[in-house]
Short mmCIF file of C-alpha atoms in Angstrom, two decimals:
data_model
loop_
_atom_site.label_atom_id
_atom_site.label_comp_id
_atom_site.label_asym_id
_atom_site.label_seq_id
_atom_site.Cartn_x
_atom_site.Cartn_y
_atom_site.Cartn_z
CA MET A 11 40.32 75.80 -7.32
CA GLY A 12 40.34 78.68 -9.74
CA ASN A 13 41.53 76.60 -12.67
CA LEU A 14 38.55 74.27 -12.36
CA GLU A 15 36.26 77.28 -12.76
CA LYS A 16 38.25 78.19 -15.88
CA VAL A 17 37.67 74.69 -17.27
CA GLY A 18 33.93 75.09 -16.70
CA ALA A 19 33.85 78.44 -18.48
CA CYS A 20 35.87 77.05 -21.40
CA VAL A 21 33.60 74.02 -21.76
CA LYS A 22 30.61 76.37 -21.93
CA GLY A 23 32.26 78.41 -24.70
CA GLN A 24 33.29 75.27 -26.56
CA SER A 25 29.74 73.91 -26.39
CA VAL A 26 28.27 77.06 -27.94
CA GLN A 27 30.77 76.90 -30.78
CA ALA A 28 30.13 73.17 -31.26
CA LEU A 29 26.42 73.82 -31.79
CA LEU A 30 27.20 76.51 -34.36
CA VAL A 31 29.43 74.06 -36.25
CA GLN A 32 26.77 71.34 -36.00
CA SER A 33 24.13 73.58 -37.57
CA GLN A 34 26.48 74.46 -40.44
CA VAL A 35 27.46 70.82 -40.96
CA LEU A 36 23.80 69.79 -41.21
CA SER A 37 23.21 72.46 -43.86
CA VAL A 38 26.12 71.19 -45.96
CA LEU A 39 24.74 67.65 -45.80
CA GLU A 40 21.46 68.91 -47.29
CA GLN A 41 23.05 70.88 -50.15
CA PRO A 42 21.94 69.31 -53.46
CA ALA A 43 24.28 69.11 -56.41
CA VAL A 44 23.95 72.08 -58.74
CA ASP A 45 22.39 71.83 -62.17
CA LEU A 46 23.38 75.02 -63.93
CA THR A 47 22.12 74.55 -67.46
CA ARG A 48 22.44 72.38 -70.50
CA ALA A 49 25.03 74.79 -71.90
CA GLU A 50 28.17 72.73 -72.45
CA LYS A 51 30.49 75.60 -71.54
CA LEU A 52 29.19 75.55 -67.94
CA LEU A 53 29.68 71.82 -67.40
CA PRO A 54 33.37 71.96 -66.25
CA ALA A 55 32.50 74.52 -63.54
CA GLN A 56 29.43 72.51 -62.55
CA GLU A 57 31.55 69.38 -62.17
CA LYS A 58 34.08 71.19 -59.94
CA ILE A 59 31.37 72.71 -57.75
CA ASN A 60 29.59 69.38 -57.34
CA LYS A 61 32.84 67.62 -56.44
CA ALA A 62 33.50 70.17 -53.71
CA ILE A 63 29.96 69.68 -52.39
CA ALA A 64 30.35 65.88 -52.38
CA ASP A 65 33.75 66.06 -50.66
CA GLY A 66 32.35 68.49 -48.13
CA GLN A 67 29.48 66.14 -47.35
CA ASP A 68 31.88 63.24 -46.77
CA THR A 69 33.84 65.39 -44.32
CA ALA A 70 30.63 66.62 -42.68
CA ARG A 71 29.49 63.04 -42.04
CA HIS A 72 32.82 62.25 -40.39
CA HIS A 73 32.35 65.29 -38.15
CA LEU A 74 28.88 64.25 -37.02
CA HIS A 75 29.89 60.64 -36.40
CA THR A 76 33.29 61.24 -34.79
CA VAL A 77 34.31 64.81 -33.99
CA LEU A 78 31.00 65.90 -32.48
CA ARG A 79 30.89 62.77 -30.32
CA ASN A 80 34.37 63.63 -29.01
CA ALA A 81 33.22 67.19 -28.29
CA ILE A 82 30.30 65.85 -26.23
CA ASP A 83 32.74 63.62 -24.36
CA THR A 84 34.82 66.65 -23.35
CA ALA A 85 31.71 68.14 -21.74
CA ALA A 86 31.22 64.82 -19.91
CA ASP A 87 34.83 64.90 -18.70
CA ILE A 88 34.30 67.85 -16.41
CA GLY A 89 31.16 66.27 -14.97
CA SER A 90 33.19 63.15 -14.18
CA PHE A 91 35.90 65.28 -12.62
CA PHE A 92 33.39 67.08 -10.38
CA ALA A 93 32.11 63.69 -9.18
CA ALA A 94 35.64 62.43 -8.50
CA ARG A 95 36.52 65.64 -6.68
CA HIS A 96 33.38 65.39 -4.55
CA ALA A 97 34.34 61.84 -3.57
CA ALA A 98 37.89 62.99 -2.80
CA VAL A 99 36.64 65.78 -0.53
CA GLY A 100 34.46 63.30 1.37
CA LEU A 101 37.40 60.95 1.85
CA LEU A 102 39.73 63.72 3.02
CA GLU A 103 37.17 65.14 5.42
CA SER A 104 36.73 61.73 7.04
CA GLY A 105 40.42 61.78 7.95
CA THR A 106 43.20 60.07 6.05
CA ASP A 107 46.97 59.78 6.16
CA ARG A 108 49.42 61.49 3.83
CA LEU A 109 49.97 58.48 1.53
CA ALA A 110 46.25 57.99 1.02
CA ALA A 111 45.83 61.71 0.35
CA LEU A 112 48.63 61.52 -2.22
CA ARG A 113 46.85 58.72 -4.07
CA VAL A 114 43.64 60.75 -4.12
CA ILE A 115 45.27 63.89 -5.54
CA GLU A 116 47.41 61.95 -8.01
CA GLY A 117 44.25 60.26 -9.27
CA LEU A 118 42.63 63.64 -9.86
CA ARG A 119 45.73 64.88 -11.65
CA GLU A 120 45.74 61.85 -13.95
CA GLN A 121 42.07 62.46 -14.71
CA ALA A 122 42.82 66.10 -15.57
CA ASP A 123 45.67 64.98 -17.84
CA GLU A 124 43.35 62.57 -19.66
CA SER A 125 40.71 65.27 -20.07
CA GLN A 126 43.35 67.59 -21.49
CA ARG A 127 44.24 64.98 -24.10
CA HIS A 128 40.56 64.60 -25.06
CA ALA A 129 40.12 68.35 -25.52
CA GLN A 130 43.34 68.57 -27.51
CA LEU A 131 42.11 65.82 -29.84
CA VAL A 132 38.91 67.79 -30.48
CA ALA A 133 40.93 70.95 -31.17
CA THR A 134 43.09 69.07 -33.69
CA ASP A 135 40.08 67.48 -35.40
CA LEU A 136 38.37 70.87 -35.73
CA GLN A 137 41.50 72.32 -37.28
CA HIS A 138 41.36 69.56 -39.89
CA LEU A 139 37.66 70.32 -40.45
CA ARG A 140 38.50 73.99 -40.92
CA ASP A 141 41.33 73.23 -43.38
CA SER A 142 39.10 70.92 -45.41
CA PHE A 143 36.29 73.44 -45.79
CA VAL A 144 38.66 76.26 -46.62
CA ARG A 145 39.81 74.06 -49.50
CA TYR A 146 36.28 73.14 -50.61
CA SER A 147 35.18 76.77 -50.50
CA SER A 148 38.25 77.80 -52.49
CA ASP A 149 37.50 75.14 -55.11
CA VAL A 150 33.93 76.44 -55.57
CA ALA A 151 35.17 80.03 -55.63
CA ALA A 152 37.75 79.16 -58.30
CA ALA A 153 35.10 77.48 -60.47
CA THR A 154 32.84 80.50 -60.04
CA THR A 155 35.70 82.81 -60.98
CA GLU A 156 36.05 80.93 -64.25
CA LEU A 157 32.39 81.64 -64.96
CA ALA A 158 32.66 85.30 -63.97
CA GLN A 159 35.82 85.93 -65.99
CA ALA A 160 36.49 89.66 -65.75
CA ASP A 161 33.05 90.49 -64.36
CA GLY A 162 33.33 92.71 -61.28
CA ALA A 163 30.12 91.24 -59.87
CA LEU A 164 31.99 88.34 -58.27
CA ALA A 165 33.84 90.45 -55.68
CA SER A 166 30.74 92.48 -54.93
CA ILE A 167 28.52 89.44 -54.36
CA THR A 168 31.16 87.67 -52.27
CA ARG A 169 31.59 90.73 -50.07
CA SER A 170 27.84 91.25 -49.69
CA LEU A 171 27.07 87.65 -48.69
CA GLY A 172 30.18 87.35 -46.51
CA GLY A 173 29.07 90.32 -44.43
CA VAL A 174 25.67 88.87 -43.61
CA ASP A 175 27.16 85.38 -43.00
CA ALA A 176 29.41 86.87 -40.29
CA ARG A 177 26.42 88.53 -38.64
CA ILE A 178 24.46 85.27 -38.79
CA GLY A 179 27.31 83.43 -37.03
CA ASP A 180 27.40 86.04 -34.25
CA ALA A 181 23.60 85.89 -33.93
CA ILE A 182 23.61 82.08 -33.58
CA ILE A 183 26.18 82.30 -30.77
CA ALA A 184 24.02 84.91 -29.02
CA ALA A 185 20.86 82.82 -29.53
CA VAL A 186 22.50 79.77 -27.92
CA LEU A 187 24.57 81.47 -25.23
CA GLY A 188 21.55 83.34 -23.90
CA GLY A 189 19.88 80.13 -22.76
CA LEU A 190 22.68 77.59 -22.43
CA ALA A 191 22.60 77.40 -18.63
CA ASN A 192 18.78 77.48 -18.51
CA THR A 193 17.25 74.19 -17.38
CA GLY A 194 13.99 75.06 -19.13
CA GLY A 195 15.58 75.76 -22.50
CA VAL A 196 15.94 73.34 -25.39
CA VAL A 197 18.59 73.67 -28.08
CA ARG A 198 16.97 73.69 -31.48
CA LEU A 199 18.80 73.14 -34.74
CA GLY A 200 17.07 74.18 -37.93
CA VAL A 201 18.09 73.68 -41.56
CA GLY A 202 16.24 75.17 -44.49
CA ALA A 203 16.82 76.70 -47.89
CA VAL A 204 18.73 79.96 -47.96
CA ALA A 205 17.21 80.81 -51.33
CA THR A 206 16.32 79.37 -54.73
CA VAL A 207 18.33 80.53 -57.73
CA VAL A 208 17.10 79.99 -61.29
CA THR A 209 19.95 79.37 -63.72
CA GLY A 210 18.77 79.13 -67.29
CA ASP A 211 15.83 76.76 -67.18
CA ARG A 212 16.89 75.09 -63.92
CA LYS A 213 16.02 75.82 -60.29
CA ASN A 214 18.83 75.38 -57.77
CA THR A 215 18.29 75.43 -54.03
CA LEU A 216 21.06 76.97 -51.93
CA VAL A 217 21.19 75.20 -48.55
CA ALA A 218 24.88 75.38 -47.50
CA GLY A 219 25.07 78.07 -44.84
CA GLY A 220 21.37 77.62 -44.08
CA GLY A 221 21.80 76.07 -40.64
CA ALA A 222 20.75 77.73 -37.40
CA ALA A 223 20.88 76.94 -33.67
CA TRP A 224 19.06 78.70 -30.87
CA ILE A 225 17.64 78.47 -27.37
CA ALA A 226 16.47 81.99 -26.61
CA ASP A 227 13.28 82.80 -28.56
CA ALA A 228 13.88 86.56 -28.82
CA ALA A 229 17.33 86.01 -30.28
CA ALA A 230 15.92 83.38 -32.67
CA THR A 231 13.45 85.92 -34.07
CA ALA A 232 16.31 88.29 -34.88
CA LEU A 233 18.24 85.38 -36.40
CA ALA A 234 15.33 84.55 -38.72
CA GLY A 235 15.37 88.16 -39.88
CA LEU A 236 19.05 87.91 -40.83
CA PHE A 237 18.38 84.82 -42.93
CA ASP A 238 15.56 86.73 -44.63
CA GLU A 239 18.02 89.52 -45.36
CA LYS A 240 20.47 87.06 -46.89
CA ALA A 241 17.73 85.54 -49.05
CA GLY A 242 16.83 89.01 -50.28
CA LEU A 243 20.44 89.75 -51.20
CA ILE A 244 20.70 86.51 -53.17
CA ARG A 245 17.50 87.24 -55.07
CA GLN A 246 18.75 90.73 -55.84
CA HIS A 247 22.15 89.58 -57.12
CA ALA A 248 20.64 86.64 -59.03
CA GLU A 249 18.51 88.91 -61.18
CA ASP A 250 21.58 89.83 -63.23
CA HIS A 251 24.13 87.17 -62.23
CA ALA A 252 22.31 83.95 -61.37
CA VAL A 253 25.12 81.42 -61.89
CA ILE A 254 27.73 83.58 -60.18
CA THR A 255 25.40 84.25 -57.26
CA LEU A 256 24.74 80.53 -56.81
CA GLY A 257 28.47 79.77 -56.88
CA CYS A 258 29.22 82.57 -54.42
CA GLY A 259 26.44 81.36 -52.15
CA ILE A 260 27.77 77.81 -52.02
CA ALA A 261 31.37 78.98 -51.56
CA GLY A 262 30.19 81.30 -48.80
CA GLY A 263 28.25 78.55 -47.04
CA LEU A 264 31.30 76.29 -47.03
CA ALA A 265 33.49 79.20 -45.88
CA ALA A 266 31.05 79.92 -43.04
CA LEU A 267 31.53 76.37 -41.80
CA ALA A 268 35.31 76.81 -42.00
CA ALA A 269 35.03 80.01 -39.94
CA SER A 270 32.82 78.26 -37.37
CA ALA A 271 35.30 75.39 -37.12
CA THR A 272 38.07 77.92 -36.51
CA GLY A 273 36.16 79.40 -33.58
CA ALA A 274 35.25 75.97 -32.20
CA GLY A 275 38.84 74.77 -32.53
CA ARG A 276 40.07 77.83 -30.64
CA ALA A 277 37.50 77.18 -27.91
CA ALA A 278 38.56 73.52 -27.67
CA GLN A 279 42.19 74.59 -27.40
CA ASN A 280 41.23 76.94 -24.56
CA THR A 281 39.59 73.99 -22.81
CA ALA A 282 42.72 71.86 -23.29
CA ASP A 283 44.90 74.65 -21.90
CA ALA A 284 42.60 75.07 -18.88
CA TRP A 285 42.80 71.35 -18.13
CA MET A 286 46.59 71.56 -18.34
CA LEU A 287 46.62 74.42 -15.83
CA LEU A 288 44.37 72.41 -13.52
CA ALA A 289 46.67 69.37 -13.80
CA ASP A 290 49.62 71.62 -12.94
CA GLU A 291 47.71 72.98 -9.95
CA LEU A 292 47.03 69.44 -8.73
CA GLY A 293 50.67 68.59 -9.34
CA GLY A 294 51.58 71.44 -7.02
CA LEU A 295 49.38 69.93 -4.32
CA VAL A 296 51.11 66.58 -4.79
CA THR A 297 54.50 68.24 -4.37
CA GLY A 298 53.30 70.12 -1.30
CA LEU A 299 52.06 66.90 0.28
CA ARG A 300 55.30 65.07 -0.40
CA LYS A 301 57.35 67.88 1.10
CA GLY A 302 55.09 68.22 4.10
CA GLN A 303 54.11 71.79 3.12
CA ILE A 304 50.42 70.79 2.95
CA VAL A 305 48.65 68.56 5.45
CA PRO A 306 45.84 66.22 4.32
CA ASP A 307 43.24 68.03 6.43
CA ALA A 308 43.83 71.24 4.42
CA LEU A 309 43.20 69.55 1.07
CA SER A 310 39.44 69.28 1.48
CA ARG A 311 39.22 73.07 1.84
CA LEU A 312 41.42 73.58 -1.24
CA LEU A 313 39.28 71.21 -3.32
CA ALA A 314 35.90 72.48 -2.12
CA GLY A 315 33.42 74.42 -4.24
CA ASP A 316 30.82 73.31 -6.80
CA ALA A 317 29.87 76.61 -8.41
CA ALA A 318 30.16 75.42 -12.01
CA ASN A 319 28.95 71.84 -11.56
CA ALA A 320 25.25 72.43 -12.24
CA ASP A 321 25.84 74.49 -15.37
CA VAL A 322 28.09 71.83 -16.87
CA GLY A 323 25.45 69.12 -16.46
CA ILE A 324 22.85 71.31 -18.15
CA ILE A 325 25.23 72.15 -21.00
CA ARG A 326 25.98 68.50 -21.74
CA GLY A 327 22.26 67.80 -21.69
CA HIS A 328 21.76 70.49 -24.32
CA LEU A 329 24.44 68.96 -26.55
CA VAL A 330 22.98 65.46 -26.51
CA GLY A 331 19.33 66.54 -26.44
CA ALA A 332 19.22 69.08 -29.27
CA VAL A 333 16.03 68.98 -31.34
CA THR A 334 16.68 69.10 -35.08
CA GLU A 335 14.31 70.10 -37.86
CA VAL A 336 15.32 69.90 -41.51
CA ASP A 337 13.00 71.18 -44.23
CA VAL A 338 14.65 72.47 -47.38
CA THR A 339 11.26 73.16 -48.96
CA ARG A 340 11.07 76.19 -46.67
CA THR A 341 13.50 79.00 -46.01
CA VAL A 342 15.62 78.95 -42.86
CA GLY A 343 13.75 81.96 -41.56
CA ASP A 344 10.44 80.14 -41.98
CA VAL A 345 11.82 77.00 -40.27
CA ILE A 346 12.84 79.11 -37.27
CA ARG A 347 9.53 80.94 -37.09
CA ALA A 348 7.52 77.73 -37.38
CA SER A 349 9.50 76.25 -34.47
CA LEU A 350 8.85 79.33 -32.35
CA ALA A 351 5.14 79.16 -33.11
CA ALA A 352 4.81 75.46 -32.28
#
C-alpha cells in the first residue's frame, strides 16, 4: 500500500519539525523580561516588549501542554494502524468470507479517517501558533522601531540576525533528521543564552531563539558553531546599538518560532493529506469487494508489507523520550558542547 508508506514518510518529517518547534518554545519560556534602563523615555517600549514576551510564554505553555501532545499522538496513530493492519492480514490469510472481509477493511478505513482528523487538528493548532508568534514578533519589532527612530541600524541588525536564524533552523533539522531512525540515538533538547546585552547599567540575557535539538553529534558540533556566530553578531551590533540589538534579538527569536511553526504546520498538513489518500485507497478496496472485483484472498497480499513500521516506533520513542537541558547561565553553544562531552 503505497499511501501507507507516504504516511510513514510524512510522520517522520512532521516529527523532525515538531522537535524544532519544541526547542524554540522552550527558549521562549526561559526569556526573562527586559530591563532596559531607568530612563523614562524607554519605559513605554520596555512595557510593550515585556507584554509580547509574557503573551508568547502563555502561548508556548499551551503548545507544550496541548499541541505537542497531539503531535505525539499522530505518531502513535500510524503505529496503531500498523498493528490493526497486521491483525487484518492474519485474519484474511486464515480464510474469511466477503462480509467479514468488508468489516475488516471498513474498520481500517475508519481508523485512517480518524488519524486524518488528528493530523488536521495538529496542522490547525500549529497555524494558530504561527499566527500568534508573528504577532508577538511584530509587536516587539514595532517597539524597537520606536526606539530606533530613523536609525538605519535597525534594518541592518534585523537582516544580519535573520540570516543566521534561518541557518540555525536548517542545521537543527539536519542534526535531528540524521539520527531520527537510529535506535541508538537520543534526541537532546538544549536551551541556553544566545548572548548578554548591556543596556545602560543593566544586563539583559537574550534567550528567545536559543533552543536547539539534535541527535547526530557531528551535526550538533556545527550547530553549536552557528550559535557562537550569532552571539558574536549580537555583541558586535550591541557595541553601538545595545537597546536596538536586544529588541531585534527578541523579535527575531519569536519570529524564528513562527517560522518553525509554519514548517511544522505544513508537515502536519502533509500527514493529514496522506491519511486521506490512504482512506480513499481503502475505500476503493471496499468498493471492489462489494462489486466482486476483489476477492478476500487477494486482500492480504494488497495489505502486506511492514517497511516503515520499525522506523515509526523509533520516531515516537524519540518524541516522548527527548532529554532536555536548560541552563541560561551558559550560551547555547556551550550547552550543546557540554552535552556532547558528557
